[in-house]
Amino acid sequence: MTIQKILLQFEPKRKNLLSALHEVNKQFGYISNQNSYKICDYFSVSPSKLYSFITSSDVLRDQKPPLLEIKVCSGGVCKMKGADKVIKEIENFLKIKADKIYNGKVEFKKISCLGKCLVGPVVIINGTMYEKVNPSMVDDILKNYI
Amino acid sequence: MQEKLITKNWDKIKPASIESFINYGGYLQLKNCVYKNKKPNDIVDQIDESGLRGRGGAGFPTGKKWKIAKQNAQKNKKDVYFIVNADESQPGTFKDGRVIEKNPHSIIEGAAVASYALEASKVIIYVNGHHKDYYETLKNCVNLAYERGFLGKNILDKNVDIEMQVVLGSGGYIFGEETTLINSLEGYRGEPRMKPPFPPELGFLKNPTVVNNVETVINIPIILEIGAAKYKKIGCQESNGTKLFSVLGAVKNPGLYEAPLGITIRDLIYDYCGGLEKSKQLDFVQVGWMGNFFTQEKLDYKLSYQKKQGNALVGLGSVLVVDKDTDIRDLVLAWSEFFQRESCGQCTPCREGSYRLLNIAERLKNKQVFEKDLQNIKDLNEVLEKTSFCPFGCFIAQCWKGVLDLKQKELFKNL
Ligand SMILES: Cc1cc2nc3c(=O)[nH]c(=O)nc-3n(C[C@H](O)[C@H](O)[C@H](O)COP(=O)(O)O)c2cc1C
Ligand code: SF4
Ligand code: FES
């Protein structure tokens, strides 16, 4: 679907901005600079306001999604169950540090509790959730993606 | 043991099926309202009399909130909006998510009854942006309710309109705060607004708006079913009804439990969760939010919304049992990372303070604290408590205060 078609599904009122952005994000994986301007035109919002809206959200992206997106819960309960060791193991495997490097191909983030604490530590890779992860499972899980 | 109200039919109901929900008494209270032509204000009175308090953390009396919104609507000739807050993202809390997994239609019925009582022009269910599955579930439920005539124009062929929409939220802890949630719905950046005016005065699109937590909403049909008087008898003074508790940590059976408010921490842990895991020794229990700690001698404190000696304020009902093998430094670091990550950045004390405190938490973890750090924590706490724009900043201060009260000696012993 083109950006115009997506936008036309929504009345051009600011209260529809969130839902429209989710739709664009879903179709293209992110909200590109080019599309941003079209969105701004359509909803009569300034680019700076749009940018500030998108960047306050955890799920809307203003950058192309990476090939490999890894998120690890670093909430208290997952930590009590050994999430830090899982994070170390992933760092060793990929040779990058969590929350530090972003090269467009791999993104590795620590995230806040998602309420899955009963089955923690939880790791989410490209949208798939892995539960009760321990360090010895990390190699096998990551091999599916590399 | 108290009979179950909220979770009563959870094992029997097929969550995706509206028939299954109806077979177990679903939509009966909405039908009652509509067919018996109940006066909306009578329902508001009934909710007020039941003593129901909001389950979204602060425990504000629900009936009172509804009345303020209705009065404002009347006075200013405005529409009331009703928003269901399904943004749950407090660490260690999973009650609202479980309601969506186990009995999602109950949320739709509760919201519909609330809309009837408030004579609201629209209901919006705001779902945490991280949980697309919950969003799809609730959207399906709402569609089914429209098909069955429980929602829409002239519902159940009577002269009552109830409109409902499910919205996928922005994702992020601060969006659970009601004015941030409203900002995000209106297309503005996710940051809290100045209060007052409070949403029941001036909320969504400048209309009086009631924001209620998912668990608050599902209590509404229950109150109509059993009656306000009976509901008020459950629980304890100023905290009526049952509550969902997310219990985690060093207990034999962690999980979600429904128990009457006023229950002691001890009873919850030992009667409901099977006590501590074998060979684990209790260090402390954290209730509701970070820093609200209770040690062995305080296990008989009652879980309640009333601030008084001998009570443990429940907040969202999360209970984390921490044993002596757990290093408090790991928890402090997890909490500090959370605060730094989730601060919306609008005000300096919280944006900068959360970052500085994370630095200190990292030094604590590496056992390399400086002499200055202790005083810095205290100073930052004072600034956060006195000057931060929204309660989030105070949550940070409360967390560190709790940590220092309990563990200062242990954490700073190398100095
Ligand atoms: C920082 C912050 C986060 C909050 N997060 C939530 C949340 O995730 N869910 C929720 O229902 N209420 C949350 N609240 C409380 C809401 O602002 C609001 O008071 C609540 O939804 C009202 O519902 P109730 O009256 O049914 O409790 C939060 C408040 C603050 C200050
Ligand atoms: S206290 Fe924190 S979360 Fe609240 S407005 Fe300030 S920066 Fe934002
Ligand atoms: S702490 Fe990891 S899911 Fe809750």
mmCIF file of C-alpha atoms and ligand atoms in Angstrom, chain B residues 174 192 342-347 350-351 388-390 392-393, ligand 2:
data_model
loop_
_atom_site.group_PDB
_atom_site.id
_atom_site.type_symbol
_atom_site.label_atom_id
_atom_site.label_comp_id
_atom_site.label_asym_id
_atom_site.label_seq_id
_atom_site.Cartn_x
_atom_site.Cartn_y
_atom_site.Cartn_z
ATOM 1 C CA ILE B 174 4.850 6.743 31.247
ATOM 2 C CA PRO B 192 2.442 14.197 31.523
ATOM 3 C CA GLU B 342 11.342 5.353 31.173
ATOM 4 C CA SER B 343 11.746 8.970 32.318
ATOM 5 C CA CYS B 344 9.902 11.022 29.721
ATOM 6 C CA GLY B 345 12.549 13.727 29.870
ATOM 7 C CA GLN B 346 10.180 16.634 30.256
ATOM 8 C CA CYS B 347 11.605 17.950 33.511
ATOM 9 C CA CYS B 350 13.915 13.454 36.721
ATOM 10 C CA ARG B 351 15.727 13.380 33.368
ATOM 11 C CA SER B 388 9.624 16.812 39.685
ATOM 12 C CA PHE B 389 6.709 17.526 37.401
ATOM 13 C CA CYS B 390 4.819 14.243 37.813
ATOM 14 C CA PHE B 392 7.295 9.406 38.407
ATOM 15 C CA GLY B 393 10.041 11.569 39.908
HETATM 16 S S1 SF4 C 2 9.019 13.483 36.591
HETATM 17 FE FE1 SF4 C 2 10.019 12.320 34.940
HETATM 18 S S2 SF4 C 2 8.352 11.257 33.917
HETATM 19 FE FE2 SF4 C 2 7.414 12.938 35.143
HETATM 20 S S3 SF4 C 2 7.329 14.717 33.760
HETATM 21 FE FE3 SF4 C 2 9.302 14.841 34.798
HETATM 22 S S4 SF4 C 2 10.738 13.790 33.378
HETATM 23 FE FE4 SF4 C 2 8.680 13.180 32.797
#
